[in-house]
XYZ file of C-alpha atoms in Angstrom:
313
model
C 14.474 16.702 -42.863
C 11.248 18.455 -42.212
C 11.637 22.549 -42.988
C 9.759 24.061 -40.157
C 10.387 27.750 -41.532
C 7.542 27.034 -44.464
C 5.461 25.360 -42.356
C 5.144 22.069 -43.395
C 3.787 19.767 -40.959
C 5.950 17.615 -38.497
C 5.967 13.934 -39.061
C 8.919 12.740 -36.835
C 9.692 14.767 -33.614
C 13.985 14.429 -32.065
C 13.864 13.814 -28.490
C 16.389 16.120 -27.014
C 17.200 13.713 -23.724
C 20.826 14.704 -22.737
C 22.417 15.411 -26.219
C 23.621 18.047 -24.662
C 25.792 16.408 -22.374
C 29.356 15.351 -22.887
C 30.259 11.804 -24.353
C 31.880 10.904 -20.762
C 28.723 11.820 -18.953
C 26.732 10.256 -21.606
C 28.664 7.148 -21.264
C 28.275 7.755 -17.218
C 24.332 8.228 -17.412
C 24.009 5.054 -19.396
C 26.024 2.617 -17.547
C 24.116 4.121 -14.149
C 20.497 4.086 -15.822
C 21.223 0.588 -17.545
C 21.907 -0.752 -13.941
C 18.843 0.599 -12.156
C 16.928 -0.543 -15.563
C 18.589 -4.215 -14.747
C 17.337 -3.576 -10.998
C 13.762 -2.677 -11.443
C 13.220 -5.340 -13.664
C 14.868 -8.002 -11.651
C 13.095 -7.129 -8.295
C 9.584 -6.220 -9.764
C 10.298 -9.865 -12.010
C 10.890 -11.157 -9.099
C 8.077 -10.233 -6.964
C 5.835 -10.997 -9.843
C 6.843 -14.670 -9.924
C 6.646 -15.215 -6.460
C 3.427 -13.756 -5.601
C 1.941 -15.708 -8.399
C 3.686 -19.125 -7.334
C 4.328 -18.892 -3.790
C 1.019 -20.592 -2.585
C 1.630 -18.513 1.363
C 1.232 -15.275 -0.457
C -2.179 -15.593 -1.548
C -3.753 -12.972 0.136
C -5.493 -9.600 -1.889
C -2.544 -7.608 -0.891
C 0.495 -9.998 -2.583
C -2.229 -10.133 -5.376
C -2.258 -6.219 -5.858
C 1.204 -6.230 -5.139
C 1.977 -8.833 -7.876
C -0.082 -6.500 -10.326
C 1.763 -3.242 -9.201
C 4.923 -5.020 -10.616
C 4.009 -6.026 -13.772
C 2.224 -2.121 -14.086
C 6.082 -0.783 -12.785
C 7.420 -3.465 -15.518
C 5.447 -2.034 -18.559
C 6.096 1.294 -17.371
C 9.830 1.378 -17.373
C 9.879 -0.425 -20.466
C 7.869 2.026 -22.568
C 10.359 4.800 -22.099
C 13.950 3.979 -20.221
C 15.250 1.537 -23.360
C 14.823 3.855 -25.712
C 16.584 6.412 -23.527
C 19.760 4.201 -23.151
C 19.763 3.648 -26.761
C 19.796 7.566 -27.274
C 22.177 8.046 -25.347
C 24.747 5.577 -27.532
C 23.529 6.925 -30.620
C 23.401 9.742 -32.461
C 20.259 10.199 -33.946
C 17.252 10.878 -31.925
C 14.458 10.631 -34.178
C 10.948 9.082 -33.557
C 8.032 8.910 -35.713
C 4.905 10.530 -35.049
C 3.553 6.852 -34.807
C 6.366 5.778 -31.835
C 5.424 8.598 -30.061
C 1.853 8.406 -30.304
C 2.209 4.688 -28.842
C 4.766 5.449 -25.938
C 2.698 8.366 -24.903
C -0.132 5.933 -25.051
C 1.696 3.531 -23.274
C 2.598 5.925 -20.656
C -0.962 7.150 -20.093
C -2.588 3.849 -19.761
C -0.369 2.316 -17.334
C 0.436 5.166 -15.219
C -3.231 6.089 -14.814
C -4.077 2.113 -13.674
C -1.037 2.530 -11.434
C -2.807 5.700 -9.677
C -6.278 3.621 -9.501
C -4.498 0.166 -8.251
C -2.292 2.312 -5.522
C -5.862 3.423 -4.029
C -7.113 -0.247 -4.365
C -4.374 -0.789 -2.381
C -5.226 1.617 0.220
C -8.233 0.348 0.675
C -7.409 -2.890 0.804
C -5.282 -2.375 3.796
C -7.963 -0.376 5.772
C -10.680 -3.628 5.182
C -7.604 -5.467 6.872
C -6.657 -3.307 9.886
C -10.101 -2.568 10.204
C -12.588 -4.849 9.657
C -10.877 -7.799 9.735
C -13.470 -10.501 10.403
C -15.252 -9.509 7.155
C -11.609 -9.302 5.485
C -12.186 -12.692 3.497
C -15.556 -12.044 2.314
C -15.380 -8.617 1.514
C -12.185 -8.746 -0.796
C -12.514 -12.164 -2.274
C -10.605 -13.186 -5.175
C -13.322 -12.066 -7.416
C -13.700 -8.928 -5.516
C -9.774 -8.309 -6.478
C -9.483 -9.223 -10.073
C -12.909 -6.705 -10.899
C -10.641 -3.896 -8.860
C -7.546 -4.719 -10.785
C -9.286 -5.097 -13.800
C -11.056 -1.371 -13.176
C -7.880 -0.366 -12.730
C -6.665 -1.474 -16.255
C -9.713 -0.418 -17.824
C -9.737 3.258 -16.300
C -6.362 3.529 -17.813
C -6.605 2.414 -21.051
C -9.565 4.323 -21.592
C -8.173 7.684 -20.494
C -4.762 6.638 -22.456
C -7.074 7.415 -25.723
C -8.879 10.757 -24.622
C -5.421 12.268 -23.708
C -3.677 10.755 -26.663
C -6.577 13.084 -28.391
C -6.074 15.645 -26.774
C -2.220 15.826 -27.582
C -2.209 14.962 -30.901
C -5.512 16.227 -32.432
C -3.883 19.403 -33.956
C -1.096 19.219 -37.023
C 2.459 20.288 -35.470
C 4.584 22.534 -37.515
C 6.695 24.219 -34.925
C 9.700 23.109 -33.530
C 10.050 19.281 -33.612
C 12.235 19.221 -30.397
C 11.669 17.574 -27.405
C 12.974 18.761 -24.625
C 12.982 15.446 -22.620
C 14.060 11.504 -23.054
C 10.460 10.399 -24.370
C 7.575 11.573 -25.561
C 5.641 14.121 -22.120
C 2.489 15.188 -23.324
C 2.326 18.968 -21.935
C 5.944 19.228 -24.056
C 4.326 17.589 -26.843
C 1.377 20.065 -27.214
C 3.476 23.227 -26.716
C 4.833 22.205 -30.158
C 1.189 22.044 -32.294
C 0.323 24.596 -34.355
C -2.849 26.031 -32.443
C -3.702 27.357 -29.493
C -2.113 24.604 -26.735
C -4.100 26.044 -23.566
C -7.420 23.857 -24.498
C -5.404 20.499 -24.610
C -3.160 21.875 -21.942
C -6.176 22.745 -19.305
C -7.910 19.222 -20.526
C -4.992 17.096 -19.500
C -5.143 19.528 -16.118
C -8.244 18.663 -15.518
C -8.166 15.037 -16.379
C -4.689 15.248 -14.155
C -6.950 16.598 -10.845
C -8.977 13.539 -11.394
C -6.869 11.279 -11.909
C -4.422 11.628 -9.271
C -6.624 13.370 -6.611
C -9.754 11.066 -7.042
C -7.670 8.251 -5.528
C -5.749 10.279 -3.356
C -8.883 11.097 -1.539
C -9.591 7.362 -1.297
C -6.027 6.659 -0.074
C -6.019 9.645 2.456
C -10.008 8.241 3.728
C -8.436 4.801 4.303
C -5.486 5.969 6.025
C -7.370 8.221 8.474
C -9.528 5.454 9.373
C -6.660 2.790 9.995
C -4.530 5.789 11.974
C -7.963 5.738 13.940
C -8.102 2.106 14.581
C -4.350 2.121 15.670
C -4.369 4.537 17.713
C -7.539 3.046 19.782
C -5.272 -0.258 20.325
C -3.744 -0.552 23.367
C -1.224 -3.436 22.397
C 2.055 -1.154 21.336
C 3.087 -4.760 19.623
C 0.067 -4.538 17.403
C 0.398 -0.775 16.511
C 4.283 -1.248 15.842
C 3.403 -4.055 13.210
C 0.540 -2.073 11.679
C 2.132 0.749 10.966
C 5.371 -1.254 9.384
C 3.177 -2.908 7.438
C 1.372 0.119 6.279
C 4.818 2.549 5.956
C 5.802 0.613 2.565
C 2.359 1.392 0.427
C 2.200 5.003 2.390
C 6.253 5.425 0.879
C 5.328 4.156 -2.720
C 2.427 6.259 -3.168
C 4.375 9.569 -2.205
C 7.199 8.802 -4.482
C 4.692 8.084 -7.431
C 2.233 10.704 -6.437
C 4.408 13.572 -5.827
C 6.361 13.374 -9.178
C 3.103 13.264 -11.317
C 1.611 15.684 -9.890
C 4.358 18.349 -10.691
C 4.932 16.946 -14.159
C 0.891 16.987 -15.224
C -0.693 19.744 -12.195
C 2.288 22.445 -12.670
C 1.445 25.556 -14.472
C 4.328 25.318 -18.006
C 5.625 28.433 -16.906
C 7.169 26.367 -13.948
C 8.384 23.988 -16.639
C 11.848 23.704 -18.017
C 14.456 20.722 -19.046
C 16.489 21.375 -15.849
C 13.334 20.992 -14.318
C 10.964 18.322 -15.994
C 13.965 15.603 -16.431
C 14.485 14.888 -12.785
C 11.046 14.688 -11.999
C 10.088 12.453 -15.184
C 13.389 10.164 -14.080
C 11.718 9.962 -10.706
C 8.292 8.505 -11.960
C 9.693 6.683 -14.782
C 12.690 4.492 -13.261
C 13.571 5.604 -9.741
C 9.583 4.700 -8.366
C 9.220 1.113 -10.294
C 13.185 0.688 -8.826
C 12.204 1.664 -5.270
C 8.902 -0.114 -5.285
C 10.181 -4.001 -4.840
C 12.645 -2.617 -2.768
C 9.958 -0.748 -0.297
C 8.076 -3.606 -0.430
C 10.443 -6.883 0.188
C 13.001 -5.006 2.555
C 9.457 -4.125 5.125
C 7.685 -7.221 4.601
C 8.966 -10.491 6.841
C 6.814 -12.916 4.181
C 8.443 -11.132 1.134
C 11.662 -11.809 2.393
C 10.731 -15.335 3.094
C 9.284 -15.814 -0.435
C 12.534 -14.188 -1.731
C 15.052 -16.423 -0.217
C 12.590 -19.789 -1.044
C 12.735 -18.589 -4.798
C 16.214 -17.760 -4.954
C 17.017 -21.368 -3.133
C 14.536 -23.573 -5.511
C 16.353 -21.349 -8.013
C 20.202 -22.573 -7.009
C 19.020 -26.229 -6.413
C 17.644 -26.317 -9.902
């Protein structure tokens, strides 16, 4: 055990999660977060193999799609299996290593998520409105530099706030008050002064999320624009259907990161950060395939084609 009263410096951290709870709720929480688990990764696996099989969705936007569910996949998978395993066993420990990696993990992929969503975005507006140049403009090549910016801008800033968390010895209180490793929890915990790190990940936070929501709220003035100077109500109906899904995904995602990493710590607490972190981690990459398939005629299609090649086989 590590004897924080002399100061010796943490090397393991116990991830709090809902210890606190009874063993029936416990037992409740995991059979309810092992089935959405099951969910997300069924839908987003699904989606995944048929936008990368299904040779009539081969357009940028079941390409971006396809790449938003494997990001959703990695995501849930870096934090939600070692929550259900918590919440069967007793011990809660994790090395300074695991959590190092997860919060790496975590960084990375949510960060390409942010970039990809606004890729997205803008995707949709070269569609609705410029569609003649639609083909050349966002080319296969075009798409895999975007998606591969995407990746890159995440890994990237993965490392500096990885830095930023962990560049100071902790030998406070090794207690997490979440189910994985949240940075702005983590660094509350080092030995130093925390506001530098904290305002850092702030700042890298405002870029992050509002660089692309700029992008994302530019494209979706413009397409509004281009809608609303249509005079077929037909065309308007299925533009905005089309768009609704991406607008509903990127609220969901958007709206829990930003309180979890723009949020002053004072307005920070476990009753407080748990739903929101549940929101980004499981309930968003659950929702997404969902959002997606249920609004989308071709998705559908491409579902029940899958599922039937699937029961013939």
């Amino acid at each position: 055990m590590v004897d924080l009263r002399n100061g010796t410096t943490v090397a393991e951290f116990i991830l709090v999660g809902f210890e606190q709870s009874s063993s029936s709720t416990r037992a409740l929480l995991f059979a309810l977060f092992l089935a959405l688990y099951s969910l997300a990764m069924a839908m987003n696996g699904l989606i995944i193999f048929i936008t990368w099989t299904d040779p009539r969705l081969n357009s940028p936007m079941y390409f971006f799609l396809g790449h938003l569910s494997f990001l959703d996949v990695c995501f849930i998978t870096t934090t939600i299996p070692q929550m259900l395993i918590h919440l069967v066993v007793k011990n809660h420990i994790v090395s300074f290593a695991s959590c190092l990696t997860q919060m790496y993990l975590v960084f990375g992929v949510g960060v390409a998520e942010c970039i990809l969503l606004a890729f997205m975005a803008y995707d949709r507006y070269v569609a609705i409105c410029h569609p003649l140049s639609y083909a050349q403009i966002m080319s296969r090549q075009v798409c895999v530099k975007l998606v591969s910016t995407a990746w890159f801008f995440g890994l990237i800033n993965g490392i500096l706030l990885d830095y930023m968390t962990f560049r100071g010895p902790f030998c406070r209180d090794n207690h997490i008050e979440n189910f994985f490793c949240e940075a702005p929890i983590v660094i509350t915990l080092s030995c130093g002064d925390p506001q530098f790190s904290l305002k850092t990940i702030f700042a890298d936070a405002v870029v992050v999320l509002l660089s692309p929501m700029v992008l994302i709220v530019i494209s979706y003035a413009r397409i509004l624009a281009s809608i609303l100077g249509r005079a077929s109500s037909s065309g308007r109906g299925k533009t905005f259907s089309t768009c609704a899904s991406h607008l509903t995904v990127v609220i969901f995602f958007y709206t829990s990161a930003m309180f979890s990493y723009m949020n002053p710590r004072s307005t920070h607490g476990p009753d407080k950060d748990k739903p929101f972190s549940l929101l980004y981690t499981i309930i968003t990459p659950m929702c997404n395939p969902i959002i997606y398939s249920f609004r989308n005629k071709e998705m559908k299609g491409a579902m029940v084609r899958a599922l039937g090649r699937t029961s013939l086989a």
